[in-house]
Tab-separated table of C-alpha atoms in Angstrom:
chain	number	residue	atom	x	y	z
I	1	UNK	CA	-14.326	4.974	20.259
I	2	UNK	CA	-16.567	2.040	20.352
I	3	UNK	CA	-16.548	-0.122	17.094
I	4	UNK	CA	-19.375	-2.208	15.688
I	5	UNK	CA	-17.229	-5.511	15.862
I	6	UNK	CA	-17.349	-8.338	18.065
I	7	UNK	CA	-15.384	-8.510	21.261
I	8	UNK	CA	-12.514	-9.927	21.363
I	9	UNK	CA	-11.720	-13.056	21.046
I	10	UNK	CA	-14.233	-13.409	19.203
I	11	UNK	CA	-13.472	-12.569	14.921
I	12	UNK	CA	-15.771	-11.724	12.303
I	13	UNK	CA	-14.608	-11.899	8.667
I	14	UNK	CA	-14.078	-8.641	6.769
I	15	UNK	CA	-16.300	-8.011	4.142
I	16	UNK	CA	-17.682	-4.558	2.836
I	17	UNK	CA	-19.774	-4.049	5.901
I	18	UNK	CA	-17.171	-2.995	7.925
I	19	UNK	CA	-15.590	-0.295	5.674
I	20	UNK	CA	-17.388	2.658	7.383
I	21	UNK	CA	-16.698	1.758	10.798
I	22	UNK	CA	-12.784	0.933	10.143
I	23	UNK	CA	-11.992	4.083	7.682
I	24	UNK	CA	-13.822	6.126	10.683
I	25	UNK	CA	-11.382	4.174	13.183
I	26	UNK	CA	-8.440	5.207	10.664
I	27	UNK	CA	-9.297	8.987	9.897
I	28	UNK	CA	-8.463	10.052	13.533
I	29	UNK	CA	-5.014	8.551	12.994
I	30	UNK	CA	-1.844	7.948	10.338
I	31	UNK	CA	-2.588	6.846	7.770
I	32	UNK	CA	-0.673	3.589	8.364
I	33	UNK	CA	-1.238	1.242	4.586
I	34	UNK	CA	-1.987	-1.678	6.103
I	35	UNK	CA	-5.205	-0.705	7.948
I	36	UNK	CA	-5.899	1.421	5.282
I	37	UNK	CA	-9.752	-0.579	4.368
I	38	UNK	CA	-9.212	-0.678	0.612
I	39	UNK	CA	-5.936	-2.638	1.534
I	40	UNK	CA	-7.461	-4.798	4.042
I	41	UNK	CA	-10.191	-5.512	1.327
I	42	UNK	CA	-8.088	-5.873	-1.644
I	43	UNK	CA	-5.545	-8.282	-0.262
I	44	UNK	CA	-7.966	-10.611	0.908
I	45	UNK	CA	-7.477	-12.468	-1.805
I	46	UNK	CA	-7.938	-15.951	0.595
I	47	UNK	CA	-10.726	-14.571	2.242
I	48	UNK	CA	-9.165	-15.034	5.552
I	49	UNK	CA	-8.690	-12.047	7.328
I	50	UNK	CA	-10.651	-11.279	10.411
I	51	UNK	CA	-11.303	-8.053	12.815
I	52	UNK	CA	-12.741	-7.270	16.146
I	53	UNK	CA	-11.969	-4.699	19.382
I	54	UNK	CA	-10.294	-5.122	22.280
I	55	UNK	CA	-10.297	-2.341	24.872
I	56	UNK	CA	-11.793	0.291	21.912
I	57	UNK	CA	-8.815	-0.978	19.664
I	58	UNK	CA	-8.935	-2.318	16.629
I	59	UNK	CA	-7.525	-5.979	16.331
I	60	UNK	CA	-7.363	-7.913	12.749
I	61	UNK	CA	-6.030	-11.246	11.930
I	62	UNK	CA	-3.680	-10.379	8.812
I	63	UNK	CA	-2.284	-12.771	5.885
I	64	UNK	CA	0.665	-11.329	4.883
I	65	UNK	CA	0.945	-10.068	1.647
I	66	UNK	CA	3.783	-12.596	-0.165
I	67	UNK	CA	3.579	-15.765	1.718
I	68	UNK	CA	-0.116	-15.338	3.094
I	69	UNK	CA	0.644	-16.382	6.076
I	70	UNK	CA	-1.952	-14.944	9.211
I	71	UNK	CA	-0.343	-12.946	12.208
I	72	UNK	CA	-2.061	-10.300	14.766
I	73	UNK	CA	-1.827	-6.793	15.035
I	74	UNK	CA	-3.756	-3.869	16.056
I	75	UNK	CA	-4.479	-0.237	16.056
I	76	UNK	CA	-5.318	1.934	18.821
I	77	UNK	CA	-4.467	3.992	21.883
I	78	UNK	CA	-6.840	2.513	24.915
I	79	UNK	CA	-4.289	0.165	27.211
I	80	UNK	CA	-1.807	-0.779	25.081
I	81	UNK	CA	0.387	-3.482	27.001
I	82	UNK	CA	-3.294	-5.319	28.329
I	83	UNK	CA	-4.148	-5.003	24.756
I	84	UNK	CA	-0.779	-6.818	23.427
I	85	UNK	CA	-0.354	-8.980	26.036
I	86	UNK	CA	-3.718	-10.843	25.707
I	87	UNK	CA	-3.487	-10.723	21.829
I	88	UNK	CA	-0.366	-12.249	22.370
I	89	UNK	CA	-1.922	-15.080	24.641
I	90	UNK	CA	-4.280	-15.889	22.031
I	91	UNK	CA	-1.753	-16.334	19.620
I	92	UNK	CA	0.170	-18.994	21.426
I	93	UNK	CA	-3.135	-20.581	22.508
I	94	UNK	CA	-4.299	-20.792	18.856
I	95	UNK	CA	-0.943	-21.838	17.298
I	96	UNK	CA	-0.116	-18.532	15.404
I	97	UNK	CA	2.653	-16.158	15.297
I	98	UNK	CA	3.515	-15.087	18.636
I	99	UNK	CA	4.964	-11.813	17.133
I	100	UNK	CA	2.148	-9.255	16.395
I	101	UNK	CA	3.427	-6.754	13.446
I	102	UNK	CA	2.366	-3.572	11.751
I	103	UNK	CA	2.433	-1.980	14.993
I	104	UNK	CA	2.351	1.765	15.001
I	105	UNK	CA	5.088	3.974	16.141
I	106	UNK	CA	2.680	5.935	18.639
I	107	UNK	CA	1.848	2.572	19.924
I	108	UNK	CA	5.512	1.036	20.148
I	109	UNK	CA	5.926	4.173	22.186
I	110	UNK	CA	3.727	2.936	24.746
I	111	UNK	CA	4.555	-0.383	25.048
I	112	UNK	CA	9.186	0.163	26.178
I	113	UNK	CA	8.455	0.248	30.138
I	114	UNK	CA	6.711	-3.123	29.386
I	115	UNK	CA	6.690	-6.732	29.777
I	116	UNK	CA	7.050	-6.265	25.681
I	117	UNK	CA	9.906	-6.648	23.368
I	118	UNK	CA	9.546	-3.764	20.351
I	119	UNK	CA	11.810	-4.337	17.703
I	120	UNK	CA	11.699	-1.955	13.958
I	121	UNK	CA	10.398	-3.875	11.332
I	122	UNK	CA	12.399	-1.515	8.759
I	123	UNK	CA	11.154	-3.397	5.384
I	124	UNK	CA	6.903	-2.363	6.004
I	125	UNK	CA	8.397	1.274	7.213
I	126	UNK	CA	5.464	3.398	4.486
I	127	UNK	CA	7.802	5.702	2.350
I	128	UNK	CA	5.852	9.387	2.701
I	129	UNK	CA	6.727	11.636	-0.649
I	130	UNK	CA	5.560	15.388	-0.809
I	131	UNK	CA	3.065	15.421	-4.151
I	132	UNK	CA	4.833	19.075	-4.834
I	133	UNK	CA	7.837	18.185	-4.818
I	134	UNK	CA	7.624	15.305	-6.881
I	135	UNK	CA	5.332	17.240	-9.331
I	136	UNK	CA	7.554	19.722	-9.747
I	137	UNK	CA	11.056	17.920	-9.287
I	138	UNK	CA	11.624	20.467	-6.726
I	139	UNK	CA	14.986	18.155	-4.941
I	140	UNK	CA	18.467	18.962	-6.741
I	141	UNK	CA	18.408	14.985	-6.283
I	142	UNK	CA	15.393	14.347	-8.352
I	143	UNK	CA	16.551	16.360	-12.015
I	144	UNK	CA	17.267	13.092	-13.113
I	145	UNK	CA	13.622	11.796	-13.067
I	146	UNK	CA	12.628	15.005	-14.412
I	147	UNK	CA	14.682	14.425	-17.032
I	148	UNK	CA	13.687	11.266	-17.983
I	149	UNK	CA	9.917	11.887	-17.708
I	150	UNK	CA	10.856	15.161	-20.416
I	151	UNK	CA	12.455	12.656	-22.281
I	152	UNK	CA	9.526	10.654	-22.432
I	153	UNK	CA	7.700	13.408	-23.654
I	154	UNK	CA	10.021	14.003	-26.182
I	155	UNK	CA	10.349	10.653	-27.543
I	156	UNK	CA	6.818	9.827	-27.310
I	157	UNK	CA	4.150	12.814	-28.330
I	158	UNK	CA	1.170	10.847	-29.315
I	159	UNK	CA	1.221	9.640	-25.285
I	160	UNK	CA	-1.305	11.084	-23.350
I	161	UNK	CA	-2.710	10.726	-19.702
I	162	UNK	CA	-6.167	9.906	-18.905
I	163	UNK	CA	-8.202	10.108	-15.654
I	164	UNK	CA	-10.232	6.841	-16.381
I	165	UNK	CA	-13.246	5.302	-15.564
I	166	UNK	CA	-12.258	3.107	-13.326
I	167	UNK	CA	-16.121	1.047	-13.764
I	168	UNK	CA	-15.044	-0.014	-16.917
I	169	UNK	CA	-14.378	-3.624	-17.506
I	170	UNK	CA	-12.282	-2.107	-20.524
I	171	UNK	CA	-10.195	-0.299	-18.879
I	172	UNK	CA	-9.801	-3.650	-16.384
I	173	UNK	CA	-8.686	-5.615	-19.176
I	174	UNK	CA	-6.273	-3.043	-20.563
I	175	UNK	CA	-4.922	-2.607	-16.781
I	176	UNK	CA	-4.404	-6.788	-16.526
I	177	UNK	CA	-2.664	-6.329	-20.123
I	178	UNK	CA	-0.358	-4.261	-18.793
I	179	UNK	CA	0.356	-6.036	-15.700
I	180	UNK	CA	1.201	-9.235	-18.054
I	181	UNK	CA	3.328	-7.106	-20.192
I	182	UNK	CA	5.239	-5.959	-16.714
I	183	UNK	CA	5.581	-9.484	-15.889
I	184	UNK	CA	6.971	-10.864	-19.457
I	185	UNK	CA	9.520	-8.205	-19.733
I	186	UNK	CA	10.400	-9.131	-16.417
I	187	UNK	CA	11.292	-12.808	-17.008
I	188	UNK	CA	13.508	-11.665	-19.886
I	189	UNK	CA	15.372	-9.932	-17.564
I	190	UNK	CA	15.526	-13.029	-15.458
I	191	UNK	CA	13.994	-11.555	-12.392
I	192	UNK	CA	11.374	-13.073	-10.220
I	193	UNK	CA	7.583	-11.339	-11.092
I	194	UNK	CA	5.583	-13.776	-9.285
I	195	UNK	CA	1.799	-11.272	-10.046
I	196	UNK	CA	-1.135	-13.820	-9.738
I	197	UNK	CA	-1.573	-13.057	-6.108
I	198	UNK	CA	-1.441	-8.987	-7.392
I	199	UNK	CA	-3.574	-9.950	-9.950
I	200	UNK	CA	-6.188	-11.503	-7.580
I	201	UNK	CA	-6.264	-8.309	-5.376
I	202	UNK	CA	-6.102	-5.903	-8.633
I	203	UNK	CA	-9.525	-8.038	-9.376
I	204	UNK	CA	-11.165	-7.840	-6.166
I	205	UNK	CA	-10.769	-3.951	-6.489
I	206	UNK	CA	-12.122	-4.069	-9.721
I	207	UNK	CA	-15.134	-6.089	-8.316
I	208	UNK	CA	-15.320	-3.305	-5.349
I	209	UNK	CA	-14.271	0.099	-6.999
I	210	UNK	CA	-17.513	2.127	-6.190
I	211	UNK	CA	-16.403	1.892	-2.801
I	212	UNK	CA	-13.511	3.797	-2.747
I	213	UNK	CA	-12.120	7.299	-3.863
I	214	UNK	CA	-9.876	6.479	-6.490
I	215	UNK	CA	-8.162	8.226	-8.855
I	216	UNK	CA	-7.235	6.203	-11.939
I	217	UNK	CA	-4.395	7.542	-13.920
I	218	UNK	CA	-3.925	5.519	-17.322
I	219	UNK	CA	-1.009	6.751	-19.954
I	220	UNK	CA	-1.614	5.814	-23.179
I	221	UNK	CA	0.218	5.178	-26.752
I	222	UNK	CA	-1.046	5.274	-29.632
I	223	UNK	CA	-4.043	4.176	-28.388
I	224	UNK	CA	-2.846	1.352	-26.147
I	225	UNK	CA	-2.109	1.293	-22.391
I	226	UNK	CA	1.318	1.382	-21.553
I	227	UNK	CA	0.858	2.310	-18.114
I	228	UNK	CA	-0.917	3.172	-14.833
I	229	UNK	CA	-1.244	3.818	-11.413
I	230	UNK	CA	-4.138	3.327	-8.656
I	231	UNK	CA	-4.436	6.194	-6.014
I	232	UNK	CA	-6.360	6.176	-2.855
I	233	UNK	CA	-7.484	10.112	-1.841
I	234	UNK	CA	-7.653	9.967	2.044
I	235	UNK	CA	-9.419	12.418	3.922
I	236	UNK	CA	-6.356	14.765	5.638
I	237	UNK	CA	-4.263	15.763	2.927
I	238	UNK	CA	-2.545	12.166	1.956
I	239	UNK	CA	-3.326	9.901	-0.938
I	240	UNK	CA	-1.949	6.408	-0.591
I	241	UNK	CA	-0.263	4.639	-3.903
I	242	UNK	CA	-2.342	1.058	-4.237
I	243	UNK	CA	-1.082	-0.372	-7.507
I	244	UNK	CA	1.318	0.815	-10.483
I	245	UNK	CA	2.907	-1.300	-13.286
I	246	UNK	CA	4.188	0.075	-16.695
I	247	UNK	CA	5.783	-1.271	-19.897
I	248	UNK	CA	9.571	-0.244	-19.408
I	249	UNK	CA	10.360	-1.037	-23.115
I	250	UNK	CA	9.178	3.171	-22.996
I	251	UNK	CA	12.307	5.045	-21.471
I	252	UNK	CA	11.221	7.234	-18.566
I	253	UNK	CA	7.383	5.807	-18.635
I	254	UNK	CA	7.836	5.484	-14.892
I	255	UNK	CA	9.014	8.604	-14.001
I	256	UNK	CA	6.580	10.019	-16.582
I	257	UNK	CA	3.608	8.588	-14.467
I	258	UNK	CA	5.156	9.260	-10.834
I	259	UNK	CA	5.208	13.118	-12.191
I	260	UNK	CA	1.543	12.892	-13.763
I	261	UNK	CA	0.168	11.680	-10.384
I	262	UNK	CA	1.632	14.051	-8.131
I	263	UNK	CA	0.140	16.932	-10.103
I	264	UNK	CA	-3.215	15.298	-10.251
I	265	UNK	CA	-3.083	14.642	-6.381
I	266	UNK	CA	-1.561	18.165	-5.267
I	267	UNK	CA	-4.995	19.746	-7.358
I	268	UNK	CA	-6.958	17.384	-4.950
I	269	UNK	CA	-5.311	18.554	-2.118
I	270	UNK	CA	-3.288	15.737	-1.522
I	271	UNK	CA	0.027	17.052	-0.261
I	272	UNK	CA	1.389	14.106	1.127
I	273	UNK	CA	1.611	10.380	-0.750
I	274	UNK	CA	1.850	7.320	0.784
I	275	UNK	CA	3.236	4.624	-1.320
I	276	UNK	CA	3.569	1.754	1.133
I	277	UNK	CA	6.109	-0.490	2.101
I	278	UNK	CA	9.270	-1.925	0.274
I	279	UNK	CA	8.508	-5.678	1.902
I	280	UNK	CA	12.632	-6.281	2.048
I	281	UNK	CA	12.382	-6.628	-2.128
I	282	UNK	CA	15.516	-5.032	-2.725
I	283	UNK	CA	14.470	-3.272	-6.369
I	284	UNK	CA	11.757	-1.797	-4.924
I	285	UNK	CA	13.661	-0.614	-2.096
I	286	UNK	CA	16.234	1.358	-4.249
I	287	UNK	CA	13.421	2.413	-6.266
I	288	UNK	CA	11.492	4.364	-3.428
I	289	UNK	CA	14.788	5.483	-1.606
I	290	UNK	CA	15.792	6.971	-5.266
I	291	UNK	CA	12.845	9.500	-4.925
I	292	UNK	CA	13.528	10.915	-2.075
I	293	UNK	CA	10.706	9.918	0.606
I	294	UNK	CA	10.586	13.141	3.504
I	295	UNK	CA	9.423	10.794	6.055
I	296	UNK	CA	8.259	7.080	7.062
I	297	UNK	CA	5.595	5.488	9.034
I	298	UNK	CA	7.403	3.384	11.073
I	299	UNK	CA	6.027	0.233	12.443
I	300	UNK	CA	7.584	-2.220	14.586
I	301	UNK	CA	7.901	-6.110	15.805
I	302	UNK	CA	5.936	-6.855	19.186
I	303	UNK	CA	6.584	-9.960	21.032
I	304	UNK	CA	6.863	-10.991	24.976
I	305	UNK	CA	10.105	-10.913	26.634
């Protein structure tokens, strides 16, 4: 497949443009978060990531999504090694990371019988959750979040979910409410919540939302957001988890949501959920493991030997 981007070397910036030509690229494939466009888009928040093709591959210039900081990767199947190699080249020559990462699995595959040194990159493995069973708590190992999102119930009966209009600059400010309210109860607990970068991407999806099939899934109390969670519908039976943030002075509110979601995306058809990486933070990590992913999209470390 051809793309309408420049030829590598030479980078264009991303902007909007380039979301039919790059969720096109994606459909045929994995659906791998980070080249995921609504990602790409959102986390620009520097506006300083760049794509173009090499050898019908797709080939972006990433800021990682903590520090920043730009690296290489790409996606594609159309000569691999050349492909690495002379991204590679151009790293070295242009003084960035000589390590290209988010590389796919099927890719990685290609690249062992090469001048290449492939090495997991375990914390931006994409946790993979069946909407079914986490809809319907189907895993002996999962009674206790179906527990605690009854016990929500319980406690709480004026709560209700909404499907909201995610246009609404309303519903933004409600959303960035509850993001600060995530953030304050974190610092009483004396763990790090650093959000303004979060924030800035939250924002930009705000400013882009028409562009994207979203499903916004707001849980309300007594007429006040307490909670909710941004979903991505993809086009071959996955949805991919973008943001979610809740006020955990509500028991269960989490679990609540994560239940809420899955049975909105299994009536879309979704019955697989993507809900990224764990980026080595070691709360989140336990938090993903402790609903039981059935799979991962591994990605991996390329650099020359």
């Amino acid at each position: 497949m051809t793309l309408p981007l420049p030829i590598f070397p030479n980078f264009k910036s991303l902007d909007l443009t380039d979301k039919k030509a790059i969720v096109a690229f994606g459909s045929k494939r994995k659906p791998y978060s980070d080249f995921n466009f609504t990602n790409l888009w959102t986390w620009d928040t520097l506006s300083n990531r760049k794509v173009c093709q090499l050898n019908g591959n797709l080939v972006i210039l990433f800021t990682d999504y903590r520090s920043t900081e730009p690296f290489l990767s790409f996606l594609g199947e159309t000569e691999t090694i050349d492909t690495a190699l002379k991204i590679i080249d151009f790293a070295e020559t242009n003084k960035l990371p000589e390590k290209l990462k988010f590389i796919s699995e099927e890719i990685a595959d290609t690249l062992y019988d090469s001048p290449l040194f492939v090495e997991d990159d375990q914390e931006n493995f994409d946790y993979i959750f069946s909407t079914k069973q986490l809809a319907e708590s189907l895993e002996p190992k999962l009674k206790n979040k179906r527990r605690l999102a009854k016990s929500f119930s319980k406690n709480y009966p004026e709560a209700r979910v909404i499907i909201g209009d995610f246009s609404d600059p309303i519903v933004h400010d409600q959303i960035i409410e509850v993001m600060y309210c995530w953030r304050d109860k974190k610092k009483t607990l004396n763990k790090v919540s650093d959000i303004e970068h979060e924030e800035l991407a939250l924002k930009r999806l705000f400013e882009s939302c028409g562009n994207y099939n979203l499903i916004l899934t707001s849980l309300y109390f007594k007429d006040k957001m307490i909670g909710f969670s941004i979903d991505e519908i993809l086009n071959n039976s996955y949805a991919i988890s973008h943001f979610i943030k809740a006020d955990i002075n509500y028991r269960g509110v989490y679990e609540y949501i994560n239940e809420s979601v899955a049975e909105q995306l299994l009536l879309a058809g979704c019955e697989l959920w993507n809900w990224e990486q764990d980026l080595n933070i070691e709360g989140l990590r336990q938090l993903k493991q402790s609903y039981r992913p059935i799979n991962y999209l591994k990605k991996y470390v390329v650099s020359k030997k």
